[in-house]
């Protein structure tokens, strides 16, 4: 691949990062970190967690860029970045929940998973209640596609399910939401 990093698309940048090209990494970071930070903030209001997840994400990109399959596997570099970031965010919520656990006697009977806690902060009122009542697999698809703005393909990569399954779950989720809000 020839050319300056600024002239390359994200997939080409990741390929160069895999070969240890620091300039390509810096360009990838410059180009994608603002977008990634906004997406993470939609799911998490804690700036410290967002900053940690961004750092962990780009560290993982630097270390594992050679694992990126790219368009040959039906993915995009941006989708791959988001998949890494989303997993790191979930890990951060789990770490926080583990370290901040209340004493057993004071623990509530039902503790919502991290994703539900984030959802409560993002969407409120009737829509939020309807979303929380969805089956977890349906809610995950709507969160990825609607709240995060991912495509069917990116959602498929993020959730590790076939694209057809994503489409089916999205349809079922929309029907359930219409019924809940009617």
PDB file of C-alpha atoms in Angstrom:
ATOM      1  CA  UNK A   1       0.000   0.000   0.000  1.00  0.00           C
ATOM      2  CA  UNK A   2       1.402   3.320  -1.012  1.00  0.00           C
ATOM      3  CA  UNK A   3       0.471   6.804   0.017  1.00  0.00           C
ATOM      4  CA  UNK A   4       0.349   8.919   3.099  1.00  0.00           C
ATOM      5  CA  UNK A   5      -1.865   7.762   5.993  1.00  0.00           C
ATOM      6  CA  UNK A   6      -4.177  10.751   5.445  1.00  0.00           C
ATOM      7  CA  UNK A   7      -4.900   9.453   1.920  1.00  0.00           C
ATOM      8  CA  UNK A   8      -5.901   5.946   3.051  1.00  0.00           C
ATOM      9  CA  UNK A   9      -9.261   4.588   4.142  1.00  0.00           C
ATOM     10  CA  UNK A  10      -9.731   3.083   7.609  1.00  0.00           C
ATOM     11  CA  UNK A  11      -9.244  -0.505   6.453  1.00  0.00           C
ATOM     12  CA  UNK A  12      -5.935   0.365   4.822  1.00  0.00           C
ATOM     13  CA  UNK A  13      -4.880   2.184   7.969  1.00  0.00           C
ATOM     14  CA  UNK A  14      -5.608  -0.882  10.103  1.00  0.00           C
ATOM     15  CA  UNK A  15      -3.586  -3.017   7.715  1.00  0.00           C
ATOM     16  CA  UNK A  16      -0.653  -0.615   8.113  1.00  0.00           C
ATOM     17  CA  UNK A  17      -1.080  -0.570  11.879  1.00  0.00           C
ATOM     18  CA  UNK A  18      -0.778  -4.365  11.767  1.00  0.00           C
ATOM     19  CA  UNK A  19       2.678  -3.852  10.255  1.00  0.00           C
ATOM     20  CA  UNK A  20       3.652  -1.476  13.072  1.00  0.00           C
ATOM     21  CA  UNK A  21       3.115   1.832  11.240  1.00  0.00           C
ATOM     22  CA  UNK A  22       2.781   4.463  13.980  1.00  0.00           C
ATOM     23  CA  UNK A  23       1.748   7.211  11.570  1.00  0.00           C
ATOM     24  CA  UNK A  24      -1.103   5.051  10.314  1.00  0.00           C
ATOM     25  CA  UNK A  25      -2.139   4.400  13.917  1.00  0.00           C
ATOM     26  CA  UNK A  26      -2.073   8.118  14.711  1.00  0.00           C
ATOM     27  CA  UNK A  27      -4.191   8.854  11.628  1.00  0.00           C
ATOM     28  CA  UNK A  28      -6.662   6.085  12.528  1.00  0.00           C
ATOM     29  CA  UNK A  29      -6.921   7.499  16.039  1.00  0.00           C
ATOM     30  CA  UNK A  30      -7.310  11.091  14.803  1.00  0.00           C
ATOM     31  CA  UNK A  31     -10.019  10.045  12.389  1.00  0.00           C
ATOM     32  CA  UNK A  32     -12.028   7.640  14.549  1.00  0.00           C
ATOM     33  CA  UNK A  33     -11.598   8.606  18.211  1.00  0.00           C
ATOM     34  CA  UNK A  34     -14.048  11.559  18.200  1.00  0.00           C
ATOM     35  CA  UNK A  35     -16.750   9.390  16.625  1.00  0.00           C
ATOM     36  CA  UNK A  36     -16.002   6.509  18.973  1.00  0.00           C
ATOM     37  CA  UNK A  37     -16.079   8.769  22.033  1.00  0.00           C
ATOM     38  CA  UNK A  38     -19.514  10.104  21.053  1.00  0.00           C
ATOM     39  CA  UNK A  39     -20.834   6.571  20.631  1.00  0.00           C
ATOM     40  CA  UNK A  40     -19.434   5.506  23.986  1.00  0.00           C
ATOM     41  CA  UNK A  41     -20.939   8.569  25.685  1.00  0.00           C
ATOM     42  CA  UNK A  42     -24.357   7.531  24.370  1.00  0.00           C
ATOM     43  CA  UNK A  43     -24.004   4.403  26.471  1.00  0.00           C
ATOM     44  CA  UNK A  44     -22.041   5.809  29.414  1.00  0.00           C
ATOM     45  CA  UNK A  45     -22.151   9.246  31.020  1.00  0.00           C
ATOM     46  CA  UNK A  46     -19.012   8.659  33.112  1.00  0.00           C
ATOM     47  CA  UNK A  47     -16.174  10.452  31.313  1.00  0.00           C
ATOM     48  CA  UNK A  48     -13.534   8.489  33.217  1.00  0.00           C
ATOM     49  CA  UNK A  49     -14.938   5.191  31.973  1.00  0.00           C
ATOM     50  CA  UNK A  50     -15.224   6.561  28.432  1.00  0.00           C
ATOM     51  CA  UNK A  51     -11.579   7.683  28.532  1.00  0.00           C
ATOM     52  CA  UNK A  52     -10.448   4.302  29.891  1.00  0.00           C
ATOM     53  CA  UNK A  53     -12.442   2.412  27.269  1.00  0.00           C
ATOM     54  CA  UNK A  54     -11.009   4.584  24.486  1.00  0.00           C
ATOM     55  CA  UNK A  55      -7.488   3.927  25.733  1.00  0.00           C
ATOM     56  CA  UNK A  56      -8.106   0.176  26.064  1.00  0.00           C
ATOM     57  CA  UNK A  57      -9.720   0.071  22.619  1.00  0.00           C
ATOM     58  CA  UNK A  58      -6.819   1.705  20.816  1.00  0.00           C
ATOM     59  CA  UNK A  59      -4.312  -0.360  22.776  1.00  0.00           C
ATOM     60  CA  UNK A  60      -6.180  -3.469  21.599  1.00  0.00           C
ATOM     61  CA  UNK A  61      -6.171  -2.128  18.034  1.00  0.00           C
ATOM     62  CA  UNK A  62      -2.410  -1.576  18.163  1.00  0.00           C
ATOM     63  CA  UNK A  63      -1.817  -5.052  19.568  1.00  0.00           C
ATOM     64  CA  UNK A  64      -4.304  -6.979  17.449  1.00  0.00           C
ATOM     65  CA  UNK A  65      -4.588  -5.107  14.148  1.00  0.00           C
ATOM     66  CA  UNK A  66      -3.328  -8.206  12.352  1.00  0.00           C
ATOM     67  CA  UNK A  67      -6.486 -10.025  13.518  1.00  0.00           C
ATOM     68  CA  UNK A  68      -8.724  -7.660  11.533  1.00  0.00           C
ATOM     69  CA  UNK A  69     -10.345  -9.646   8.723  1.00  0.00           C
ATOM     70  CA  UNK A  70     -11.811  -6.631   6.944  1.00  0.00           C
ATOM     71  CA  UNK A  71     -14.069  -6.590   3.929  1.00  0.00           C
ATOM     72  CA  UNK A  72     -13.051 -10.160   3.082  1.00  0.00           C
ATOM     73  CA  UNK A  73     -15.106 -11.262   6.115  1.00  0.00           C
ATOM     74  CA  UNK A  74     -17.925  -8.784   5.459  1.00  0.00           C
ATOM     75  CA  UNK A  75     -16.776  -6.266   8.068  1.00  0.00           C
ATOM     76  CA  UNK A  76     -15.499  -2.738   8.154  1.00  0.00           C
ATOM     77  CA  UNK A  77     -12.660  -1.207  10.122  1.00  0.00           C
ATOM     78  CA  UNK A  78     -15.073   1.140  11.876  1.00  0.00           C
ATOM     79  CA  UNK A  79     -17.379  -1.747  12.790  1.00  0.00           C
ATOM     80  CA  UNK A  80     -14.370  -3.677  14.098  1.00  0.00           C
ATOM     81  CA  UNK A  81     -13.333  -0.688  16.238  1.00  0.00           C
ATOM     82  CA  UNK A  82     -16.848  -0.362  17.628  1.00  0.00           C
ATOM     83  CA  UNK A  83     -16.970  -4.076  18.426  1.00  0.00           C
ATOM     84  CA  UNK A  84     -13.762  -3.773  20.432  1.00  0.00           C
ATOM     85  CA  UNK A  85     -14.979  -0.610  22.194  1.00  0.00           C
ATOM     86  CA  UNK A  86     -18.407  -2.058  23.012  1.00  0.00           C
ATOM     87  CA  UNK A  87     -16.836  -5.142  24.553  1.00  0.00           C
ATOM     88  CA  UNK A  88     -14.403  -3.004  26.542  1.00  0.00           C
ATOM     89  CA  UNK A  89     -17.318  -0.863  27.765  1.00  0.00           C
ATOM     90  CA  UNK A  90     -19.224  -3.905  28.971  1.00  0.00           C
ATOM     91  CA  UNK A  91     -16.058  -5.137  30.697  1.00  0.00           C
ATOM     92  CA  UNK A  92     -15.695  -1.730  32.387  1.00  0.00           C
ATOM     93  CA  UNK A  93     -19.294  -1.877  33.650  1.00  0.00           C
ATOM     94  CA  UNK A  94     -18.721  -5.380  34.975  1.00  0.00           C
ATOM     95  CA  UNK A  95     -15.502  -4.322  36.740  1.00  0.00           C
ATOM     96  CA  UNK A  96     -17.243  -1.339  38.262  1.00  0.00           C
ATOM     97  CA  UNK A  97     -20.208  -3.454  39.407  1.00  0.00           C
ATOM     98  CA  UNK A  98     -17.841  -6.027  40.904  1.00  0.00           C
ATOM     99  CA  UNK A  99     -15.767  -3.469  42.818  1.00  0.00           C
ATOM    100  CA  UNK A 100     -18.673  -1.331  43.937  1.00  0.00           C
ATOM    101  CA  UNK A 101     -20.906  -4.163  45.120  1.00  0.00           C
ATOM    102  CA  UNK A 102     -22.870  -3.266  48.263  1.00  0.00           C
ATOM    103  CA  UNK A 103     -22.691  -5.547  51.301  1.00  0.00           C
ATOM    104  CA  UNK A 104     -24.802  -8.690  50.843  1.00  0.00           C
ATOM    105  CA  UNK A 105     -27.395  -7.589  53.417  1.00  0.00           C
ATOM    106  CA  UNK A 106     -27.887  -4.241  51.660  1.00  0.00           C
ATOM    107  CA  UNK A 107     -27.968  -5.622  48.110  1.00  0.00           C
ATOM    108  CA  UNK A 108     -31.290  -5.235  46.314  1.00  0.00           C
ATOM    109  CA  UNK A 109     -33.137  -8.414  45.307  1.00  0.00           C
ATOM    110  CA  UNK A 110     -32.635  -7.694  41.589  1.00  0.00           C
ATOM    111  CA  UNK A 111     -29.586  -5.921  40.212  1.00  0.00           C
ATOM    112  CA  UNK A 112     -29.973  -4.839  36.583  1.00  0.00           C
ATOM    113  CA  UNK A 113     -27.170  -5.757  34.172  1.00  0.00           C
ATOM    114  CA  UNK A 114     -24.849  -2.957  33.114  1.00  0.00           C
ATOM    115  CA  UNK A 115     -26.550  -2.585  29.749  1.00  0.00           C
ATOM    116  CA  UNK A 116     -29.911  -1.962  31.450  1.00  0.00           C
ATOM    117  CA  UNK A 117     -28.352   0.661  33.722  1.00  0.00           C
ATOM    118  CA  UNK A 118     -26.922   2.441  30.707  1.00  0.00           C
ATOM    119  CA  UNK A 119     -30.220   2.180  28.855  1.00  0.00           C
ATOM    120  CA  UNK A 120     -32.038   3.752  31.791  1.00  0.00           C
ATOM    121  CA  UNK A 121     -29.727   6.753  31.544  1.00  0.00           C
ATOM    122  CA  UNK A 122     -30.157   7.111  27.791  1.00  0.00           C
ATOM    123  CA  UNK A 123     -33.867   6.514  27.258  1.00  0.00           C
ATOM    124  CA  UNK A 124     -36.534   7.332  29.793  1.00  0.00           C
ATOM    125  CA  UNK A 125     -40.277   7.306  30.211  1.00  0.00           C
ATOM    126  CA  UNK A 126     -42.541   5.053  28.149  1.00  0.00           C
ATOM    127  CA  UNK A 127     -40.021   4.213  25.421  1.00  0.00           C
ATOM    128  CA  UNK A 128     -37.381   3.256  27.962  1.00  0.00           C
ATOM    129  CA  UNK A 129     -39.870   1.120  29.867  1.00  0.00           C
ATOM    130  CA  UNK A 130     -40.936  -0.608  26.649  1.00  0.00           C
ATOM    131  CA  UNK A 131     -37.286  -1.241  25.719  1.00  0.00           C
ATOM    132  CA  UNK A 132     -36.510  -2.701  29.134  1.00  0.00           C
ATOM    133  CA  UNK A 133     -39.433  -5.117  28.777  1.00  0.00           C
ATOM    134  CA  UNK A 134     -38.051  -6.565  25.543  1.00  0.00           C
ATOM    135  CA  UNK A 135     -36.228  -9.874  25.568  1.00  0.00           C
ATOM    136  CA  UNK A 136     -32.493  -9.200  26.003  1.00  0.00           C
ATOM    137  CA  UNK A 137     -31.588 -10.386  22.496  1.00  0.00           C
ATOM    138  CA  UNK A 138     -34.209  -8.082  20.932  1.00  0.00           C
ATOM    139  CA  UNK A 139     -33.161  -5.143  23.090  1.00  0.00           C
ATOM    140  CA  UNK A 140     -29.488  -5.657  22.165  1.00  0.00           C
ATOM    141  CA  UNK A 141     -30.332  -5.432  18.458  1.00  0.00           C
ATOM    142  CA  UNK A 142     -32.371  -2.246  18.888  1.00  0.00           C
ATOM    143  CA  UNK A 143     -29.694  -0.670  21.064  1.00  0.00           C
ATOM    144  CA  UNK A 144     -27.034  -1.373  18.460  1.00  0.00           C
ATOM    145  CA  UNK A 145     -29.087  -0.328  15.436  1.00  0.00           C
ATOM    146  CA  UNK A 146     -31.140   2.567  16.821  1.00  0.00           C
ATOM    147  CA  UNK A 147     -29.193   4.037  19.739  1.00  0.00           C
ATOM    148  CA  UNK A 148     -25.739   3.373  18.304  1.00  0.00           C
ATOM    149  CA  UNK A 149     -26.672   3.761  14.646  1.00  0.00           C
ATOM    150  CA  UNK A 150     -24.948   0.575  13.517  1.00  0.00           C
ATOM    151  CA  UNK A 151     -25.828  -1.133  10.258  1.00  0.00           C
ATOM    152  CA  UNK A 152     -27.206  -4.674  10.113  1.00  0.00           C
ATOM    153  CA  UNK A 153     -23.724  -5.941   9.230  1.00  0.00           C
ATOM    154  CA  UNK A 154     -22.046  -4.038  12.072  1.00  0.00           C
ATOM    155  CA  UNK A 155     -24.714  -5.221  14.512  1.00  0.00           C
ATOM    156  CA  UNK A 156     -24.133  -8.760  13.313  1.00  0.00           C
ATOM    157  CA  UNK A 157     -20.411  -8.431  14.021  1.00  0.00           C
ATOM    158  CA  UNK A 158     -21.002  -6.738  17.374  1.00  0.00           C
ATOM    159  CA  UNK A 159     -23.444  -9.362  18.628  1.00  0.00           C
ATOM    160  CA  UNK A 160     -21.833 -12.349  16.943  1.00  0.00           C
ATOM    161  CA  UNK A 161     -24.993 -13.486  15.158  1.00  0.00           C
ATOM    162  CA  UNK A 162     -25.827 -13.844  11.445  1.00  0.00           C
ATOM    163  CA  UNK A 163     -27.233 -10.833   9.590  1.00  0.00           C
ATOM    164  CA  UNK A 164     -30.521 -12.658   8.987  1.00  0.00           C
ATOM    165  CA  UNK A 165     -30.901 -13.130  12.729  1.00  0.00           C
ATOM    166  CA  UNK A 166     -30.282  -9.421  13.290  1.00  0.00           C
ATOM    167  CA  UNK A 167     -32.993  -8.531  10.760  1.00  0.00           C
ATOM    168  CA  UNK A 168     -35.465 -10.970  12.326  1.00  0.00           C
ATOM    169  CA  UNK A 169     -34.779  -9.725  15.834  1.00  0.00           C
ATOM    170  CA  UNK A 170     -35.057  -6.095  14.720  1.00  0.00           C
ATOM    171  CA  UNK A 171     -38.450  -6.817  13.148  1.00  0.00           C
ATOM    172  CA  UNK A 172     -39.679  -8.677  16.249  1.00  0.00           C
ATOM    173  CA  UNK A 173     -38.403  -5.874  18.498  1.00  0.00           C
ATOM    174  CA  UNK A 174     -40.168  -3.180  16.466  1.00  0.00           C
ATOM    175  CA  UNK A 175     -43.452  -5.120  16.570  1.00  0.00           C
ATOM    176  CA  UNK A 176     -43.126  -5.583  20.336  1.00  0.00           C
ATOM    177  CA  UNK A 177     -42.319  -1.884  20.789  1.00  0.00           C
ATOM    178  CA  UNK A 178     -45.354  -0.834  18.728  1.00  0.00           C
ATOM    179  CA  UNK A 179     -47.584  -3.078  20.845  1.00  0.00           C
ATOM    180  CA  UNK A 180     -46.088  -1.809  24.113  1.00  0.00           C
ATOM    181  CA  UNK A 181     -46.489   1.835  23.101  1.00  0.00           C
ATOM    182  CA  UNK A 182     -49.986   1.474  21.625  1.00  0.00           C
TER     183      UNK A 182
END
